mmCIF file of C-alpha atoms in Angstrom:
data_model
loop_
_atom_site.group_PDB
_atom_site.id
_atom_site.type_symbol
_atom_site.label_atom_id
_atom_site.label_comp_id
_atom_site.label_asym_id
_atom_site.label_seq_id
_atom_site.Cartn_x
_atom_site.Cartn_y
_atom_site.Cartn_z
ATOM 1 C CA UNK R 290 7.013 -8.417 -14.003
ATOM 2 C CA UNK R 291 5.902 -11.888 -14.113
ATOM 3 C CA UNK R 292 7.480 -15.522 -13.313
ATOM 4 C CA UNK R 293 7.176 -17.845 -15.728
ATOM 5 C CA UNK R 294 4.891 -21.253 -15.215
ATOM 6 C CA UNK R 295 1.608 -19.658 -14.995
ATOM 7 C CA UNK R 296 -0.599 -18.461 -11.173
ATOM 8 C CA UNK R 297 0.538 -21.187 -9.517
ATOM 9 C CA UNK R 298 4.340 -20.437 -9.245
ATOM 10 C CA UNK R 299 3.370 -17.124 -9.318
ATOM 11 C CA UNK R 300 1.672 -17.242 -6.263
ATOM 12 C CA UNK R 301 4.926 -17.759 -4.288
ATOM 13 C CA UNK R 302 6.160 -14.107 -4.715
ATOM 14 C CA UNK R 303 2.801 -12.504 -4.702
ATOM 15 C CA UNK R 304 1.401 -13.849 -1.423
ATOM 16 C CA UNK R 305 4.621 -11.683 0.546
ATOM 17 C CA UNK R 306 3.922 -8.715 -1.756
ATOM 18 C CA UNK R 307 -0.091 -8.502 -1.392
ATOM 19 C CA UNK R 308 0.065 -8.507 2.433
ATOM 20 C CA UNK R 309 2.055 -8.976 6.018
ATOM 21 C CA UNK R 310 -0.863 -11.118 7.187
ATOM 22 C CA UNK R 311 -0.607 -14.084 5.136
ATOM 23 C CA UNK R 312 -3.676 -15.807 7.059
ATOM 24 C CA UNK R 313 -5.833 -13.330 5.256
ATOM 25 C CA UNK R 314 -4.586 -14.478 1.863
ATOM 26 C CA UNK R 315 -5.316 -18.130 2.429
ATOM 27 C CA UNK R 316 -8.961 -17.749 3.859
ATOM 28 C CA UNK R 317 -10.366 -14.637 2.129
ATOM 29 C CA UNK R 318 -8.636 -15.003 -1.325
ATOM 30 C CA UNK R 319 -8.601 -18.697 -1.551
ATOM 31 C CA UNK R 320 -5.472 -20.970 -0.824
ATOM 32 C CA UNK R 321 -3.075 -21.881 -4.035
ATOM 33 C CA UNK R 322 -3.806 -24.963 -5.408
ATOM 34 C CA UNK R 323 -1.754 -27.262 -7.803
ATOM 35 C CA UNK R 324 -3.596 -27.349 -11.099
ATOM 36 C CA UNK R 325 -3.576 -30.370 -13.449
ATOM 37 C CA UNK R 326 -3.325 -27.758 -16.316
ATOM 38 C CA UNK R 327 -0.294 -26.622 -18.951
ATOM 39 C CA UNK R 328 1.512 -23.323 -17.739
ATOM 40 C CA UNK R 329 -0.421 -20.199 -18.674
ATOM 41 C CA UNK R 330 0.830 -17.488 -20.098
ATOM 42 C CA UNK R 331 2.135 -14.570 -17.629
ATOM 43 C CA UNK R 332 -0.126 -11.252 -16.846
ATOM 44 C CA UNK R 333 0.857 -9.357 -20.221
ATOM 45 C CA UNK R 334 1.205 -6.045 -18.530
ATOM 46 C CA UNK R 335 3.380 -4.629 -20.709
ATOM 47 C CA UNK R 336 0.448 -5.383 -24.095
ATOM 48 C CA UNK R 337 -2.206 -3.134 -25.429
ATOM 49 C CA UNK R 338 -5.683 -3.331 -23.908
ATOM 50 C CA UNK R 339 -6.767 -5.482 -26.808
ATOM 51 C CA UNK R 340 -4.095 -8.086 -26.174
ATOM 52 C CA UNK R 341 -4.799 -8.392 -22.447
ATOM 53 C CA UNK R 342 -8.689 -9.207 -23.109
ATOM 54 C CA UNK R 343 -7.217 -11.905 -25.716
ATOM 55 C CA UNK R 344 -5.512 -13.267 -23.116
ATOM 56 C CA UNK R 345 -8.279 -13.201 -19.921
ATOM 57 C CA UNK R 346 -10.665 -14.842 -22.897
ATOM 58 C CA UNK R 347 -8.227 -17.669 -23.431
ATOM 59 C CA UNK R 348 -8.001 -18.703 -19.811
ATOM 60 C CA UNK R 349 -9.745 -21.443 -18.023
ATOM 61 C CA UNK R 350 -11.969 -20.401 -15.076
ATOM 62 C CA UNK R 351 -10.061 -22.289 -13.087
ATOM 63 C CA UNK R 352 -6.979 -20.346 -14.231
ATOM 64 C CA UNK R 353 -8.853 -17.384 -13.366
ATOM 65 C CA UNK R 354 -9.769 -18.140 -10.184
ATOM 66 C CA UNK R 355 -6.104 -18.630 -9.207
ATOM 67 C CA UNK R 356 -5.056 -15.380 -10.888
ATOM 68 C CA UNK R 357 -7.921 -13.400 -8.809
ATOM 69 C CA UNK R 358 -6.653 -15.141 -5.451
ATOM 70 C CA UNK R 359 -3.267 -14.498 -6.244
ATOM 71 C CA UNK R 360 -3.131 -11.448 -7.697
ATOM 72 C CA UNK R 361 -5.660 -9.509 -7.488
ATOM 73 C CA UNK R 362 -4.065 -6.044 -7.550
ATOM 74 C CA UNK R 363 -2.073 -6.571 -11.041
ATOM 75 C CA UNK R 364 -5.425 -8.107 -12.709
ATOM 76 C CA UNK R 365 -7.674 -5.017 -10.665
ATOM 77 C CA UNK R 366 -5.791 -2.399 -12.269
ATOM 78 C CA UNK R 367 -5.169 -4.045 -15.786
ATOM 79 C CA UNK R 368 -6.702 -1.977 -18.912
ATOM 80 C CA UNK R 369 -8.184 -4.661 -21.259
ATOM 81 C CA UNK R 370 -9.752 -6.985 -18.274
ATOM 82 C CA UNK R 371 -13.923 -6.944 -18.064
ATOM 83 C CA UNK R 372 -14.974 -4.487 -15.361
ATOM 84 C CA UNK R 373 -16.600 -7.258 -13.209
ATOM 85 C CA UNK R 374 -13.511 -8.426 -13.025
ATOM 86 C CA UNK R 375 -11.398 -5.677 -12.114
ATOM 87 C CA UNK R 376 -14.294 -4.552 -9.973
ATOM 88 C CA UNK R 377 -13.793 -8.005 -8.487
ATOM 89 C CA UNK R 378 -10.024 -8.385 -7.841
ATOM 90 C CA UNK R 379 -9.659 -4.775 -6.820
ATOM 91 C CA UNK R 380 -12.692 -5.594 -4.006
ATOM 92 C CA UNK R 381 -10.475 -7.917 -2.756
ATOM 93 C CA UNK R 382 -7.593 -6.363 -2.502
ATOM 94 C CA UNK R 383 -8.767 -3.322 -0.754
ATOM 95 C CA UNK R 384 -8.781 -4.423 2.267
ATOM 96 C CA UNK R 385 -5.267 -6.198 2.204
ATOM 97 C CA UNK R 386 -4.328 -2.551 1.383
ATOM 98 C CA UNK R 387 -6.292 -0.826 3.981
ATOM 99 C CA UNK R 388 -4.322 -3.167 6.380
ATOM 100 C CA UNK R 389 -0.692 -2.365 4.943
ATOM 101 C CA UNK R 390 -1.521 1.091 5.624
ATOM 102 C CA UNK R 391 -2.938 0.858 8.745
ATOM 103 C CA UNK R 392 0.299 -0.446 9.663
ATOM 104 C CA UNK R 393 1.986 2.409 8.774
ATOM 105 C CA UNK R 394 2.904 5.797 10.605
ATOM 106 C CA UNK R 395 2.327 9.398 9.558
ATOM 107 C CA UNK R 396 0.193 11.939 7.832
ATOM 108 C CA UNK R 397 0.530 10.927 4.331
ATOM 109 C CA UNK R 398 -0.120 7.069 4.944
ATOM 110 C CA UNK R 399 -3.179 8.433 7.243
ATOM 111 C CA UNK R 400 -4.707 10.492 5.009
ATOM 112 C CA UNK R 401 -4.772 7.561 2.462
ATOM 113 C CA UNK R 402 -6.073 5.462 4.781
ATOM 114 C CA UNK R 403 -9.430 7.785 5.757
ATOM 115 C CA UNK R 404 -9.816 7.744 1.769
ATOM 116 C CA UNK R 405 -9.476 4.168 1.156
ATOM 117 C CA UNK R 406 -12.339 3.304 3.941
ATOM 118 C CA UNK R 407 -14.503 6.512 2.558
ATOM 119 C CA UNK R 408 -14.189 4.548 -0.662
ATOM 120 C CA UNK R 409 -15.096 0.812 0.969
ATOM 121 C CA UNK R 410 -18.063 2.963 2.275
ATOM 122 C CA UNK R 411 -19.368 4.149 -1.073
ATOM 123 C CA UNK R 412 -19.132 1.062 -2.971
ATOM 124 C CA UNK R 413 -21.703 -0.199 -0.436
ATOM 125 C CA UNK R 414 -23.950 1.928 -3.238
ATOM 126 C CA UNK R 415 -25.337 -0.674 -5.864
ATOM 127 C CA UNK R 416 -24.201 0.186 -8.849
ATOM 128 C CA UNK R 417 -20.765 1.309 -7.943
ATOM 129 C CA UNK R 418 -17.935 -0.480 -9.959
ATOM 130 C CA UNK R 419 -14.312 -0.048 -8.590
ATOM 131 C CA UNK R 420 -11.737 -0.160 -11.440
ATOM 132 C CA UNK R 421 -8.542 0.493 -10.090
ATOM 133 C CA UNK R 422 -6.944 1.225 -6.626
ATOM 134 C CA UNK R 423 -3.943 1.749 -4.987
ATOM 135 C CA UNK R 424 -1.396 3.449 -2.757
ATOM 136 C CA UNK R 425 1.639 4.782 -4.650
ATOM 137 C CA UNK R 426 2.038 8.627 -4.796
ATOM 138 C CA UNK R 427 -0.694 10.915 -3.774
ATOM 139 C CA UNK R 428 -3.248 7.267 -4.052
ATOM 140 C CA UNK R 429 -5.116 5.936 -7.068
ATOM 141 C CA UNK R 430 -9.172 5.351 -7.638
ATOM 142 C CA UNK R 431 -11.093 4.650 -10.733
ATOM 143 C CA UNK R 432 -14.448 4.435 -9.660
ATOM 144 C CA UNK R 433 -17.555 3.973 -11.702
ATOM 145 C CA UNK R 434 -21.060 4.219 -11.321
ATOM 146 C CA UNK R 435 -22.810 1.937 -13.622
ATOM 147 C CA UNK R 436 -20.809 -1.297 -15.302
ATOM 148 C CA UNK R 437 -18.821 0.635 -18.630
ATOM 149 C CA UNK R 438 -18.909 -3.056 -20.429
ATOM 150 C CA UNK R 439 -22.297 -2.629 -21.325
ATOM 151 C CA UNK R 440 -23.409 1.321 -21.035
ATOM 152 C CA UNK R 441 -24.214 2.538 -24.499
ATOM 153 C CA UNK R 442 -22.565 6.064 -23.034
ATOM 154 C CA UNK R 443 -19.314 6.390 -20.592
ATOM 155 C CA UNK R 444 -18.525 9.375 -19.206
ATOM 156 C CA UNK R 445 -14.991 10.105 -17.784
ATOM 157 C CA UNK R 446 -14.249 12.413 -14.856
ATOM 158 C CA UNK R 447 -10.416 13.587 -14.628
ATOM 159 C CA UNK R 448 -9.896 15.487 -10.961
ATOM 160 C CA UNK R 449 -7.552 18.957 -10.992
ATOM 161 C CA UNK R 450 -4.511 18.176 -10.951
ATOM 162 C CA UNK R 451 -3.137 17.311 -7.060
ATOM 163 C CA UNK R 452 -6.070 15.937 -5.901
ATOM 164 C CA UNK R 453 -5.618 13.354 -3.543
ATOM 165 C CA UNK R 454 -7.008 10.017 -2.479
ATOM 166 C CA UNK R 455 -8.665 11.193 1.136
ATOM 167 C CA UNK R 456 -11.838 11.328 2.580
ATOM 168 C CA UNK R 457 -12.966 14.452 1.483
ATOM 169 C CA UNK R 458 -12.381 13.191 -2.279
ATOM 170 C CA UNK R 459 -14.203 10.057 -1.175
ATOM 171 C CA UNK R 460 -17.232 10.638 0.056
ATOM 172 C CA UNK R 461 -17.871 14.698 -1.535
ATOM 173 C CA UNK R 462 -16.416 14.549 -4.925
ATOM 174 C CA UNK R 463 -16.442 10.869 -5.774
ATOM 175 C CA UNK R 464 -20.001 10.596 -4.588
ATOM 176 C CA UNK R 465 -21.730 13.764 -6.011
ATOM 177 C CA UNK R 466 -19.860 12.968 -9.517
ATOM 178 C CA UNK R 467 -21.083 9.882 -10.082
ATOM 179 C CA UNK R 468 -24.515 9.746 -8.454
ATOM 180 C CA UNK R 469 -25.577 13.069 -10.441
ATOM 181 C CA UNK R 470 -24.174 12.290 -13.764
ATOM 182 C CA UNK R 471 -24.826 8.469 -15.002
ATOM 183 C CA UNK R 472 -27.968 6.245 -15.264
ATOM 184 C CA UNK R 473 -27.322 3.123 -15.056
ATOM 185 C CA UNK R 474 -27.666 0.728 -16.980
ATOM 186 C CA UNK R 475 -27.639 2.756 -20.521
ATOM 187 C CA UNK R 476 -24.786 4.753 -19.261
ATOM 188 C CA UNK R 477 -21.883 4.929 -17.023
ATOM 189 C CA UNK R 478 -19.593 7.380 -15.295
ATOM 190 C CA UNK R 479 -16.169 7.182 -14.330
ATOM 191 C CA UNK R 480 -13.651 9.192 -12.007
ATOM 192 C CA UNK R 481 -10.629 8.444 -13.288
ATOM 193 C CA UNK R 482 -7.787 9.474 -10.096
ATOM 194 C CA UNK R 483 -4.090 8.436 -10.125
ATOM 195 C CA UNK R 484 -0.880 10.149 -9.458
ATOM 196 C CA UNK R 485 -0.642 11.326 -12.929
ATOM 197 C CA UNK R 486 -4.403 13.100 -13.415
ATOM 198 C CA UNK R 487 -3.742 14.357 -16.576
ATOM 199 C CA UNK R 488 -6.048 13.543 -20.182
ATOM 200 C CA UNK R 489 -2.907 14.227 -22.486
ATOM 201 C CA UNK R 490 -0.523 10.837 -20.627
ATOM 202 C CA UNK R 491 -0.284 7.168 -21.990
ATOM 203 C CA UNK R 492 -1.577 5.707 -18.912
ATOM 204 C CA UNK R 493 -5.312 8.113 -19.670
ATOM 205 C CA UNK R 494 -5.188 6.899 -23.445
ATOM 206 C CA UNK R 495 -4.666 3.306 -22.328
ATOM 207 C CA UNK R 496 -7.561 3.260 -20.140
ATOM 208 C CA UNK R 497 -9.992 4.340 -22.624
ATOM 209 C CA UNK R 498 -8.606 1.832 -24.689
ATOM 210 C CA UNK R 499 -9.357 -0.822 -22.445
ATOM 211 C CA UNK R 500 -12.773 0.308 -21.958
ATOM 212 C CA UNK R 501 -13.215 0.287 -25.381
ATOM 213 C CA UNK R 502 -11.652 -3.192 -25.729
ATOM 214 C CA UNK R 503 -14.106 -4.593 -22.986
ATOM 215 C CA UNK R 504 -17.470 -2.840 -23.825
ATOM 216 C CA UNK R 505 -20.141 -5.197 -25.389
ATOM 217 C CA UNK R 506 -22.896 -2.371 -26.196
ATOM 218 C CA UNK R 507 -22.854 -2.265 -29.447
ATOM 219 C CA UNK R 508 -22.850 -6.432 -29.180
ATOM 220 C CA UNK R 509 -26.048 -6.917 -27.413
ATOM 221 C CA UNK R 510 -27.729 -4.212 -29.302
ATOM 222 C CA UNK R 511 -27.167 -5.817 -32.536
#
């Protein structure tokens, strides 16, 4: 899914892809720069969890920086990458997506848009960690209340099956679930929503495995 000589090169497809407003890319997420650096490696989407932390360890923070600015919806929704991170990148991108769908006509890209905003309200919370997002299907959240990386306990919430991303899933279900059930900072608790809310698929097994890739518990406790 990548091109080949590293966030810089990159760049050039992403910036069409992230947005239609172009301005918004090159003062909120940071203009591309030419780095003075060897290629780095493309976003390994298609590794284990494991692998990908290998790989965000081994950059620069300069070649981070240019991978949050320029894509910060792959590197939001990537299993394996440190929750600030994600939390970071997909904080970012939120907006640009609340715009592309603002943009758009009828119910479906509507009702997406009410829970996209319900969810920029809630992470207003402290506390509140936002792990994935997105628009395909039905919408996709991963929202957590207290950082995963460095609870000693993570609970994950899986909705019913055809819940959506709205409003009412926003601001009810998201924020009853996660206020009432962690405390922070010994634990954590997740709502885990995509367009395939089911425990049994790859895509739930891979998450866990990135959380248990990135969390540094049983590090600090030692």
């Amino acid at each position: 899914m990548t091109e080949n000589g590293g966030p810089v090169l990159y760049a050039q497809r992403r910036r069409k892809r992230l947005s239609r407003d172009v301005h918004y890319i090159q003062t909120e997420l940071g203009p591309i720069r030419t780095i003075p650096l060897a290629p780095s490696p493309d976003i390994p989407d298609d590794k284990c969890p494991a692998r990908r932390k290998d790989w965000w360890d081994g950059l620069s923070e300069e070649e981070r920086r240019e991978y949050l600015a320029v894509a910060p919806d792959l590197i939001g929704n990537l299993d394996g990458i440190p929750s600030l991170v994600r939390d970071a990148a997909n904080r970012a991108y939120l907006p640009v997506l609340i715009d592309s769908l603002a943009q758009q006509s009828g119910p479906e890209a509507r009702t997406k848009l009410e829970g996209l905003r319900a969810i920029e309200r809630t992470l207003t919370t402290p506390g509140m960690y936002l792990l994935g997002i997105g628009d395909e299907g039905t919408g996709r959240a991963i929202v957590s209340y207290g950082n995963p990386d460095t609870s000693k306990t993570v609970t994950t919430h899986v909705p019913d099956p055809g819940t959506k991303l709205n409003a009412d899933f926003a601001e009810e279900t998201l924020r009853l679930t996660l206020t009432t059930r962690a405390q922070p900072p010994s634990s954590a608790t997740i709502i885990w929503l995509t367009t395939d809310t089911d425990r049994e698929t790859p895509a739930y097994a891979e998450f866990l495995s990135g959380l248990s890739a990135t969390n540094t518990a049983d590090d600090q406790s030692s």
